[in-house]
Structures are given as structure tokens and as C-alpha cells.
mmCIF file of C-alpha atoms and ligand atoms in Angstrom:
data_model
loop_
_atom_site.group_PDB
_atom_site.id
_atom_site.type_symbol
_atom_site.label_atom_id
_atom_site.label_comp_id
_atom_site.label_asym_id
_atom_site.label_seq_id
_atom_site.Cartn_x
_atom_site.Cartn_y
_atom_site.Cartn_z
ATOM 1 C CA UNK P 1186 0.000 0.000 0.000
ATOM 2 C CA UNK P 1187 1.266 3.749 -1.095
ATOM 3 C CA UNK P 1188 0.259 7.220 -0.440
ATOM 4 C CA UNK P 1189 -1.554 9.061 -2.998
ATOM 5 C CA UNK P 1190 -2.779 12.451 -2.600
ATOM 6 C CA UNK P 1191 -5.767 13.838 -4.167
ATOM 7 C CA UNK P 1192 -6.718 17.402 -5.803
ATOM 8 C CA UNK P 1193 -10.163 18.355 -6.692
ATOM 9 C CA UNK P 1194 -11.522 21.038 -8.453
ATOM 10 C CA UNK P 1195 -15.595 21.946 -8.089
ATOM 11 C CA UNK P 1196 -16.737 24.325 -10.399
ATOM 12 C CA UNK P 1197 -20.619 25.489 -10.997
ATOM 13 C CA UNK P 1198 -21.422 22.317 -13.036
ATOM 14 C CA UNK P 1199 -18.922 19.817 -12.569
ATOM 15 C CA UNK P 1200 -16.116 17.960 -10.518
ATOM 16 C CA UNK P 1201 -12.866 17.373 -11.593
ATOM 17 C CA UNK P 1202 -10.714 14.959 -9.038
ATOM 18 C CA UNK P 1203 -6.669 14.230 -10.052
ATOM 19 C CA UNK P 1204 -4.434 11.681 -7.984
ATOM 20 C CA UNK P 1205 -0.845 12.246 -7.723
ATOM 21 C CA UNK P 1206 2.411 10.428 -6.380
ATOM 22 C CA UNK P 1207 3.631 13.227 -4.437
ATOM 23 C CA UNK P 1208 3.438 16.417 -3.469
ATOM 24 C CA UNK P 1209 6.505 17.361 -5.518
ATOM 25 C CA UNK P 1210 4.996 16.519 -8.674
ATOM 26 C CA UNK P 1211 2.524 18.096 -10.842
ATOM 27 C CA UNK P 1212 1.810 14.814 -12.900
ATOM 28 C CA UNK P 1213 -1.256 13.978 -12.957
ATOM 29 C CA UNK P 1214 -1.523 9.722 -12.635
ATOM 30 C CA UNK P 1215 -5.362 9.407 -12.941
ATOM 31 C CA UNK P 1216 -8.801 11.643 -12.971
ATOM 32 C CA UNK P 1217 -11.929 11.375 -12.309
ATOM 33 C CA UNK P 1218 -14.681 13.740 -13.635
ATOM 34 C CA UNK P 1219 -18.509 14.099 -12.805
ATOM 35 C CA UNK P 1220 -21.326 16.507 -12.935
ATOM 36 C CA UNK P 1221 -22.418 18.358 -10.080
ATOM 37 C CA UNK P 1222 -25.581 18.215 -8.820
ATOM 38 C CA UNK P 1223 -25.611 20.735 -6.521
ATOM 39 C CA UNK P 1224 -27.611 18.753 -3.367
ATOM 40 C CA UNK P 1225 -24.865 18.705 -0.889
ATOM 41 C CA UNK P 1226 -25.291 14.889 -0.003
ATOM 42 C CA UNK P 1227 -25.812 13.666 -3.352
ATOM 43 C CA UNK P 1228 -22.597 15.525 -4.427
ATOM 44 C CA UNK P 1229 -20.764 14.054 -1.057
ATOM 45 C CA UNK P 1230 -21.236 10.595 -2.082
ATOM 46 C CA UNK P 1231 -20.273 11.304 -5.564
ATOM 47 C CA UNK P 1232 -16.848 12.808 -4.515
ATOM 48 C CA UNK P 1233 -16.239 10.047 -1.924
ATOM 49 C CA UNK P 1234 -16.948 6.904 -4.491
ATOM 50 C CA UNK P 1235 -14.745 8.984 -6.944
ATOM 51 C CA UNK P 1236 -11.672 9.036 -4.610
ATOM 52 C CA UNK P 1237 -12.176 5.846 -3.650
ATOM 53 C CA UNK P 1238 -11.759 4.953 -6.668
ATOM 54 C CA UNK P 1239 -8.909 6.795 -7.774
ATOM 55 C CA UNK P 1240 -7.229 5.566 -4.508
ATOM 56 C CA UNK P 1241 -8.131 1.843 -4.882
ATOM 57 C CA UNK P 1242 -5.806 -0.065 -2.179
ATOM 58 C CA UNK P 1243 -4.210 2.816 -1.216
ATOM 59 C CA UNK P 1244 -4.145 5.282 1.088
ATOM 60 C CA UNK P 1245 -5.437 9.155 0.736
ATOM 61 C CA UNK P 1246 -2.420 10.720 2.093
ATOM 62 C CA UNK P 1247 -4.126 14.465 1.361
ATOM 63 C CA UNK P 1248 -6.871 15.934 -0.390
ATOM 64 C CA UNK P 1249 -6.638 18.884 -1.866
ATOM 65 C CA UNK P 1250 -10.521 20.870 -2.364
ATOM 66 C CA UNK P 1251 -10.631 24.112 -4.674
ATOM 67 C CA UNK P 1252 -14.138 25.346 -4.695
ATOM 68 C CA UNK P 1253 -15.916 28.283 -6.122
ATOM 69 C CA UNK P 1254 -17.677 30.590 -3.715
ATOM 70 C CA UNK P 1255 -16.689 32.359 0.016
ATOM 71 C CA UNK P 1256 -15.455 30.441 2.495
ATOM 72 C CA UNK P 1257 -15.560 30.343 5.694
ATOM 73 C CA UNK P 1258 -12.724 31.864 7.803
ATOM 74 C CA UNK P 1259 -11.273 29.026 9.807
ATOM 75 C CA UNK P 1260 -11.787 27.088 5.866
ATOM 76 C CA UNK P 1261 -13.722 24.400 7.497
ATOM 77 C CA UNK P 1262 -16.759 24.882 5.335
ATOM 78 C CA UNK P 1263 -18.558 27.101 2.320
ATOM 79 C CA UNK P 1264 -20.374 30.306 3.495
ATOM 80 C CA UNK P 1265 -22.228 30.636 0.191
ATOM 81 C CA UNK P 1266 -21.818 29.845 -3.144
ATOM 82 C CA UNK P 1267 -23.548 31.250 -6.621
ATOM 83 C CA UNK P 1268 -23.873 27.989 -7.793
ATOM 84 C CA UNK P 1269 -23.643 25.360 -4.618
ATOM 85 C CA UNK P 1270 -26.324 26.919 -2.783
ATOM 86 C CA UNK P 1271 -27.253 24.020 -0.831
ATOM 87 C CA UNK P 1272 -23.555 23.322 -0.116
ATOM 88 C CA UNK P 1273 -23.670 26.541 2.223
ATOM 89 C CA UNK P 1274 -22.671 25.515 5.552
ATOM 90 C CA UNK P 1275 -22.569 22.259 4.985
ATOM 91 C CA UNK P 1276 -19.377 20.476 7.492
ATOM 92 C CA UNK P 1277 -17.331 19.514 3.774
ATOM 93 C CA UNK P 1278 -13.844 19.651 5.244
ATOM 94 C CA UNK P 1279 -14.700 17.695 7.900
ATOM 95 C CA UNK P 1280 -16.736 15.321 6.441
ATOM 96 C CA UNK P 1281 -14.112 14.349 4.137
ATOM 97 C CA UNK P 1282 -11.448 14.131 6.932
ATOM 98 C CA UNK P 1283 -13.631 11.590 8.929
ATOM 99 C CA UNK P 1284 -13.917 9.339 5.572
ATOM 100 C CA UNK P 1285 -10.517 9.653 4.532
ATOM 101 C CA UNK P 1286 -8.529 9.866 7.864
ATOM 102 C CA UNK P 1287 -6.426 12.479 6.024
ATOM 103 C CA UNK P 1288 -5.420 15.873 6.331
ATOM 104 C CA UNK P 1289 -8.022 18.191 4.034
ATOM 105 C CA UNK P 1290 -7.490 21.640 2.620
ATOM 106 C CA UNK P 1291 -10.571 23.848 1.445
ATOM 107 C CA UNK P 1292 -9.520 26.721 -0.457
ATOM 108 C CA UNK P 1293 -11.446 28.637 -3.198
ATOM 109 C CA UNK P 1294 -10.817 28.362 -7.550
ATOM 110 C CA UNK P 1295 -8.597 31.492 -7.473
ATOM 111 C CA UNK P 1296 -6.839 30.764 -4.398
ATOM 112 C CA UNK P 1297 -6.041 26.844 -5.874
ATOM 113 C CA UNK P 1298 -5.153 28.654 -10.025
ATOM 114 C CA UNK P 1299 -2.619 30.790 -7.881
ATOM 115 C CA UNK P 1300 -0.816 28.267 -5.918
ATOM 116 C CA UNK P 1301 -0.588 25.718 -8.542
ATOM 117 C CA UNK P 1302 1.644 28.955 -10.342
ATOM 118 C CA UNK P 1303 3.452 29.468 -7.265
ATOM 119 C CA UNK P 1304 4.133 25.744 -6.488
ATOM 120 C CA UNK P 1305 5.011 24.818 -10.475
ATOM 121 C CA UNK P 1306 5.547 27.888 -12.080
ATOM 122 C CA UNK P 1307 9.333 28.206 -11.657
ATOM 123 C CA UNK P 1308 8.939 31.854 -10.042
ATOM 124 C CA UNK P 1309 11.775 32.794 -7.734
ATOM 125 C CA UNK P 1310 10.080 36.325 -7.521
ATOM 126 C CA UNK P 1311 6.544 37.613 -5.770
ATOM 127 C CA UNK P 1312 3.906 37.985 -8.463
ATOM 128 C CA UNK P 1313 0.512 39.114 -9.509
ATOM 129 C CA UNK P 1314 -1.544 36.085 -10.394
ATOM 130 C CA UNK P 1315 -4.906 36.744 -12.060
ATOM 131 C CA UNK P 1316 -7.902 34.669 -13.336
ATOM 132 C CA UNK P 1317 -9.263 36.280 -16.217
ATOM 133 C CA UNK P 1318 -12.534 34.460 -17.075
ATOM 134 C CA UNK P 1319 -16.050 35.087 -16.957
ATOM 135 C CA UNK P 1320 -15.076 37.731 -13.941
ATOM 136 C CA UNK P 1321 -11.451 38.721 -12.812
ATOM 137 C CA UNK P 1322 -10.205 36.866 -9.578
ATOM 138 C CA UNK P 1323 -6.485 37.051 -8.306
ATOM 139 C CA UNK P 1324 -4.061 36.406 -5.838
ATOM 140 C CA UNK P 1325 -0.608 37.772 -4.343
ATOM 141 C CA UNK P 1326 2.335 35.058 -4.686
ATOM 142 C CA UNK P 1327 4.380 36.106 -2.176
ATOM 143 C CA UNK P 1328 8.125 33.966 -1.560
ATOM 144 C CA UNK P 1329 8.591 33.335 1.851
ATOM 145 C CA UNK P 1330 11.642 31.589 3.194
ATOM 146 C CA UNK P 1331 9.877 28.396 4.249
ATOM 147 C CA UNK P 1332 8.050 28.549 0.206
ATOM 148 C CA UNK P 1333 5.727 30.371 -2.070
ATOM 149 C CA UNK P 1334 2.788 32.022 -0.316
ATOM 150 C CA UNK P 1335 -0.856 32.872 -1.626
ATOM 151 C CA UNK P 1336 -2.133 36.075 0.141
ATOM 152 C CA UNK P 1337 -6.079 35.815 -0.997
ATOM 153 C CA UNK P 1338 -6.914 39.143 -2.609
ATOM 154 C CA UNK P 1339 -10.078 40.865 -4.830
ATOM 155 C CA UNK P 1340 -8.266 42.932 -7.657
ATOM 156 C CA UNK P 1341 -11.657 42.705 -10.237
ATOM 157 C CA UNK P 1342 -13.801 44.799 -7.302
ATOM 158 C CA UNK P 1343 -11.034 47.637 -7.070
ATOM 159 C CA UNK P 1344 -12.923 50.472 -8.574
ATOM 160 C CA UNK P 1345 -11.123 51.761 -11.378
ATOM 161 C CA UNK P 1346 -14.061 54.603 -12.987
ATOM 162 C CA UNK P 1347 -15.811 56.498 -9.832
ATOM 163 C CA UNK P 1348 -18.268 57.875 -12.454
ATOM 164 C CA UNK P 1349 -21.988 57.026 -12.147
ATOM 165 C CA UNK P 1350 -20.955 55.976 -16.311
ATOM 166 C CA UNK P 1351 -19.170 52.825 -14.973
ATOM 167 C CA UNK P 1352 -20.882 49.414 -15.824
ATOM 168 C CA UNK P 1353 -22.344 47.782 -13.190
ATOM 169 C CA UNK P 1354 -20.422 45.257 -11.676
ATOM 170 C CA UNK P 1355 -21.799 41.652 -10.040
ATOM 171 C CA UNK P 1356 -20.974 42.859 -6.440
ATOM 172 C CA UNK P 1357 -23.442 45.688 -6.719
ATOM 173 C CA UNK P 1358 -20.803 48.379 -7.377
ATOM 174 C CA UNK P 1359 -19.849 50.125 -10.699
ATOM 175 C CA UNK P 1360 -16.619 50.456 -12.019
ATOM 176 C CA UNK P 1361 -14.747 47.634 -11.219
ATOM 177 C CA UNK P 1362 -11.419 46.598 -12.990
ATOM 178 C CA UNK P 1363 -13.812 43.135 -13.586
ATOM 179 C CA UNK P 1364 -16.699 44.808 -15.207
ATOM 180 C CA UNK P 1365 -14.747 46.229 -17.946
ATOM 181 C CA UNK P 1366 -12.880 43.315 -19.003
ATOM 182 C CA UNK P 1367 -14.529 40.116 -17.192
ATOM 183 C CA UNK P 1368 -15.423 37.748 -20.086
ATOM 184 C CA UNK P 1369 -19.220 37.978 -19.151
ATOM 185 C CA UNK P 1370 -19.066 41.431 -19.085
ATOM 186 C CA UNK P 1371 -17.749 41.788 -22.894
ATOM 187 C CA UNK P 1372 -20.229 39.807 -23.509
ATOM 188 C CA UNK P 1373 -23.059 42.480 -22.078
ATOM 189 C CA UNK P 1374 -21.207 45.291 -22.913
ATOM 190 C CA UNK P 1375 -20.538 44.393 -26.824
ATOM 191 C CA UNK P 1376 -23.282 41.875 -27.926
ATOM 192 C CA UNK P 1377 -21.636 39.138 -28.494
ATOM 193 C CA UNK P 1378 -18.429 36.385 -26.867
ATOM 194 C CA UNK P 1379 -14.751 38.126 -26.590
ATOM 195 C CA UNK P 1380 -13.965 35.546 -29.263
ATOM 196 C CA UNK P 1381 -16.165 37.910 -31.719
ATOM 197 C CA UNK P 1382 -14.708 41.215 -30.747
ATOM 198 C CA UNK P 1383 -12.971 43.205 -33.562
ATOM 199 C CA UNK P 1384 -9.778 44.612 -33.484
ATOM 200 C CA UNK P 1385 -11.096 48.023 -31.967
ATOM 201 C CA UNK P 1386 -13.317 46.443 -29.662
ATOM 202 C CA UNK P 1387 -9.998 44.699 -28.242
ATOM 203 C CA UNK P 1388 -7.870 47.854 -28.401
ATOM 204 C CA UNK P 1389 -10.692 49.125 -25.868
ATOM 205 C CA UNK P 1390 -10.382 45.892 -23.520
ATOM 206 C CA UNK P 1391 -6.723 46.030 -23.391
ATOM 207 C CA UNK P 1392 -6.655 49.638 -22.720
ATOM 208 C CA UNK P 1393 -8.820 49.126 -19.759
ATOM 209 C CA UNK P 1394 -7.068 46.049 -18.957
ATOM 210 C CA UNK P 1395 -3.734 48.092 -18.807
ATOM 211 C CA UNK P 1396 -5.232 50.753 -16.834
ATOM 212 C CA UNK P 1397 -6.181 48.287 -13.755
ATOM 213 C CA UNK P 1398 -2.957 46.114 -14.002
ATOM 214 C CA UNK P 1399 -0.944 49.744 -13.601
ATOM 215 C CA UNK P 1400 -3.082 50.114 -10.603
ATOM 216 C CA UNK P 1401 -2.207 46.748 -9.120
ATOM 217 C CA UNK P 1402 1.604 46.777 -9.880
ATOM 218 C CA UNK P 1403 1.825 50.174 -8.081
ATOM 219 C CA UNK P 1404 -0.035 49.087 -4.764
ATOM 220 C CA UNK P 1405 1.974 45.829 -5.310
ATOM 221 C CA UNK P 1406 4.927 46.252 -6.878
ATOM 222 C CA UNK P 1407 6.387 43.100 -8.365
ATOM 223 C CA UNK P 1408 8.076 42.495 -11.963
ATOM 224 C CA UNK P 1409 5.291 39.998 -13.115
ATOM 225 C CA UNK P 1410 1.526 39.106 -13.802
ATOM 226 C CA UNK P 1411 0.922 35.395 -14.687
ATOM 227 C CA UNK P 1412 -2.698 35.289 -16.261
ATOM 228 C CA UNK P 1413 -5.104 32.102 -16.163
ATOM 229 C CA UNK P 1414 -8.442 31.305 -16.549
ATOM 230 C CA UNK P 1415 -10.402 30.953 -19.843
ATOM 231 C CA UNK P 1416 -10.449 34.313 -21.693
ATOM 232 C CA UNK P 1417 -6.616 34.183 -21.306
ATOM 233 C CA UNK P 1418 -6.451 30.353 -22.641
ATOM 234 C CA UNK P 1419 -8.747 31.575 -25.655
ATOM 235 C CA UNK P 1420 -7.124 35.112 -26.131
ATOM 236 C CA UNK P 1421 -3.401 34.877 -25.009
ATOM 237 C CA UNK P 1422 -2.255 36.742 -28.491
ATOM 238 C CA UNK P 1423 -3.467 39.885 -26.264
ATOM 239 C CA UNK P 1424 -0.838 39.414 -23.481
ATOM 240 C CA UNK P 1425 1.877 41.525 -25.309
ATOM 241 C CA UNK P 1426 -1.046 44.571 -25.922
ATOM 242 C CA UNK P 1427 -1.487 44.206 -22.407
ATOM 243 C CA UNK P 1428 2.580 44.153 -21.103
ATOM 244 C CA UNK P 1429 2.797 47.050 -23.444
ATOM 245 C CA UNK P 1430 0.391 49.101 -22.850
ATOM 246 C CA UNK P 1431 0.802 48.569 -19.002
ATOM 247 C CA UNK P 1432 4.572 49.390 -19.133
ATOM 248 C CA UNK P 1433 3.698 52.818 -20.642
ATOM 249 C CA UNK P 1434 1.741 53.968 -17.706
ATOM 250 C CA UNK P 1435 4.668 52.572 -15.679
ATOM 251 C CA UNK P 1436 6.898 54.674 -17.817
ATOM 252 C CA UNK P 1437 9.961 55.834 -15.130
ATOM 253 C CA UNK P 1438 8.986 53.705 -12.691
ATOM 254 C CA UNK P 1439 9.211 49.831 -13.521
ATOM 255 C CA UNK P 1440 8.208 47.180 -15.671
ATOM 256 C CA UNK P 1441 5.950 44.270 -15.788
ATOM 257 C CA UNK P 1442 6.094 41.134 -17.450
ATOM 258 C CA UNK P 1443 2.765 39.806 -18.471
ATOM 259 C CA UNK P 1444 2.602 35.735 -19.253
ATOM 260 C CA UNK P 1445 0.262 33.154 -19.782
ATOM 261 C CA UNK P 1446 -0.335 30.461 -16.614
ATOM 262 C CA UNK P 1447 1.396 27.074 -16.595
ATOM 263 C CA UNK P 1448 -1.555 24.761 -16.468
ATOM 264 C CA UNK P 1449 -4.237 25.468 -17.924
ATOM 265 C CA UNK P 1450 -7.536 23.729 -17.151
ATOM 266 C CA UNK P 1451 -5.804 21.610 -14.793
ATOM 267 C CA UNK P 1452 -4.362 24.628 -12.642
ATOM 268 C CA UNK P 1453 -7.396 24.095 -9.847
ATOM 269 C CA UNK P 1454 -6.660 20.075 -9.486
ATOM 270 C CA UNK P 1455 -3.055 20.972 -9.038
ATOM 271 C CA UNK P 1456 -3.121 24.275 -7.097
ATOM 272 C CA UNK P 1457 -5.070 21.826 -4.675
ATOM 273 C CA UNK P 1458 -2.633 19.521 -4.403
ATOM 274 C CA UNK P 1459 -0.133 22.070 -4.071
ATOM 275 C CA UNK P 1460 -2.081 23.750 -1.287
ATOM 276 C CA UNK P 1461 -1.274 20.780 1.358
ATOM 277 C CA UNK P 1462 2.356 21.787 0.949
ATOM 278 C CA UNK P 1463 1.346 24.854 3.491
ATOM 279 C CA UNK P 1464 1.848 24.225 7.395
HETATM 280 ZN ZN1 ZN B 2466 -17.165 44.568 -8.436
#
């Protein structure tokens, strides 16, 4: 019998659950993938069957949970949760622990796309890390001496047009960084999916884009922004608008590097297992 640990990555609609060798390695061995019901208890015994599983005769050494949604402080459980509503607090950390007998880590999407850059990204410097998708999310990779460090953070709700003009923004406000270039948001604001905007219409995006990085880098000031999430896996020829046009604001006072995430769709499976490297 080995030790296998175990990431898992809950979005809206489905489950994704990895198994790895080690904690040193971002090799996937095998997955598991199922739809998500959103009935807490159904869902439960779907995710418990699945690592079993994966796991077989071995043993869960760590399991590694990345869900969307706001968690609770002491990360024992979901507070709420757009699209889990009745997984709102519901005992999932724990429940999992007294299956498993294993140490559990609950963490949210962002939180798990950011470590999985800071545990596998081959960064030796802090960094911006930011989920561009249907919203913006993000993190701060800080390196500590004891190993990378995720500071949680919410750089799509930092208000970049005070004017009553601003869209309105998901959290109630207007003028977030996130409701002028949040995938959904394009998609309101010109009609019709990023992946139809014209060259203008992405001159516009990156401009605003540009405007709220040069924010971020100046509060923060680190050398590099690694971007995830699925507008940057569809639109990553945009990256080098972006570095540019951010690096003229910064004009005199630094530079940014702007690059594309390491992993993809797979970043929340593996930023969860890279999450029980902490403590
Ligand atoms: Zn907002």
C-alpha cells in the first residue's frame, strides 16, 4: 500500500478529481470527472466513491478541495456559493477528513489557479496572479523563506471609474477593474463572446485592462503578472497589448512582465494539491 494524494476542483457544473504520487509533482496519474448536482449529499457521495476509486488499495495521504464561492474563515466549510447553494454551511472539510482519515485543505478556484503557479511555475520572484474568465479573480504570490505564499486578494472589485458611467459590476458596485474586461461582461457590454470582438473592440479591452494592471503593480509592486483562466487560454495573443500598454503607464517607474499560466484547465486540481504543501 502507497500514499496518494488527491486534488479536486468543483466548479458550478462539474467535478474534476486528479491523484498524484507526491506532493513534488505536478503529474497527474489518474482523474476522475462528474457533474455536479448541486444537493450537498448527493454531491458528497459522488466525490467520496470517486476518490475511492482513484485511490483503490491505497491510502489518501491528502486531499486537496478548490471550490468556487466564500469560504468560511477558519476554511472548514462554504459560506455561500452562486452555484452550490445548498452546499452553504454544509461540514465539507470535515466530512471528508472523517472518511478519509487524512489531512483536508478547502480553499477557493482562485486561491487553488494561484498556488498551482506558485508551487510549479518556476517563479523565484513575488507575483501578480490573475484569473481572467467570466469575472477577474487574483491572488498575491508572495516567496517566503519556508516557500511560495498565496495572500487571498479581490483585484476585479477595485474600482477603477468612480463615475456614475461605470458598468455595473456583479458585487453591486460600478466600475470595477472586472466589469470592464470580465469575459461575461464583454459579452453584455458588446453583444456578443470576446472571441467575436474586432480589433477596436480589443484595443478598448486592453486599454482598460492596462489601466487596472498599472493600478495593481503600483499598490503591489512586483516584476510579473501570470494570467489564467479561460479568456486568457482563448485570447493569449493579447498578453503583449497588455505588457505594453501597461509598461507605458509605468513609464519611469518599472516594468511588468505579463505571461500566460502554466496549467491550464488543470491549474485548480493541481493548485489543490499544491495547497497541502502549506503548514
Ligand atoms: Zn465589483
Amino acid at each position: 500500500m502507497s500514499e496518494k494524494y488527491i486534488g479536486i476542483d468543483i466548479g458550478g457544473t462539474s467535478a474534476r478529481i486528479a491523484e498524484f504520487e507526491s506532493l513534488e509533482s505536478d503529474k497527474i496519474e489518474r482523474r476522475q470527472d462528474f457533474k455536479i448536482s448541486g444537493r450537498y449529499e448527493e454531491d458528497l457521495k459522488r466525490l467520496i466513491d470517486s476518490i475511492k476509486k482513484l485511490v483503490g488499495d491505497d491510502k489518501a495521504a491528502g486531499i486537496g478541495l478548490g471550490v468556487a464561492g466564500e469560504h468560511a474563515p477558519d476554511r472548514s466549510r462554504l459560506l455561500h456559493s452562486a452555484h452550490l447553494k445548498d452546499w452553504g454551511e454544509k461540514p465539507i472539510r470535515d466530512d471528508l477528513v472523517s472518511e478519509f482519515d487524512c489531512p483536508v485543505e478547502l480553499l477557493n478556484d482562485a486561491e487553488a489557479a494561484a498556488w498551482a503557479e506558485a508551487a510549479f511555475g518556476g517563479h523565484e520572484e513575488d507575483f501578480w496572479f490573475l484569473t481572467w474568465g467570466t469575472g477577474l479573480g487574483g491572488s498575491i504570490v508572495e516567496q517566503r523563506p519556508g516557500g511560495p505564499h498565496v495572500v487571498a486578494s479581490e483585484p476585479g472589485h477595485h474600482v477603477i471609474c468612480w463615475e456614475e458611467s461605470g458598468p455595473l459590476c456583479n458585487c453591486g458596485r460600478r466600475g470595477c477593474f472586472e466589469s470592464y474586461v470580465g469575459g461575461a461582461y464583454l459579452e453584455r457590454h458588446y453583444g456578443k463572446p470576446p472571441a467575436e470582438l474586432s480589433d477596436e473592440e480589443w484595443n478598448e479591452v486592453t486599454d482598460w485592462f492596462a489601466r487596472g494592471l498599472y493600478n495593481l503593480v503600483r499598490i503591489y509592486p512586483v516584476g510579473e503578472a501570470v494570467l489564467g483562466g479561460g479568456v486568457t487560454d482563448k485570447q493569449s495573443r493579447h498578453l503583449p497589448e497588455i505588457e505594453r500598454k501597461t509598461n507605458e503607464h509605468l513609464k519611469n517607474v518599472g516594468t511588468v512582465k505579463v505571461s500566460k499560466a502554466s496549467h491550464g484547465e488543470d491549474a485548480g486540481v493541481v493548485g489543490a494539491l499544491a495547497s497541502l504543501r502549506q503548514d
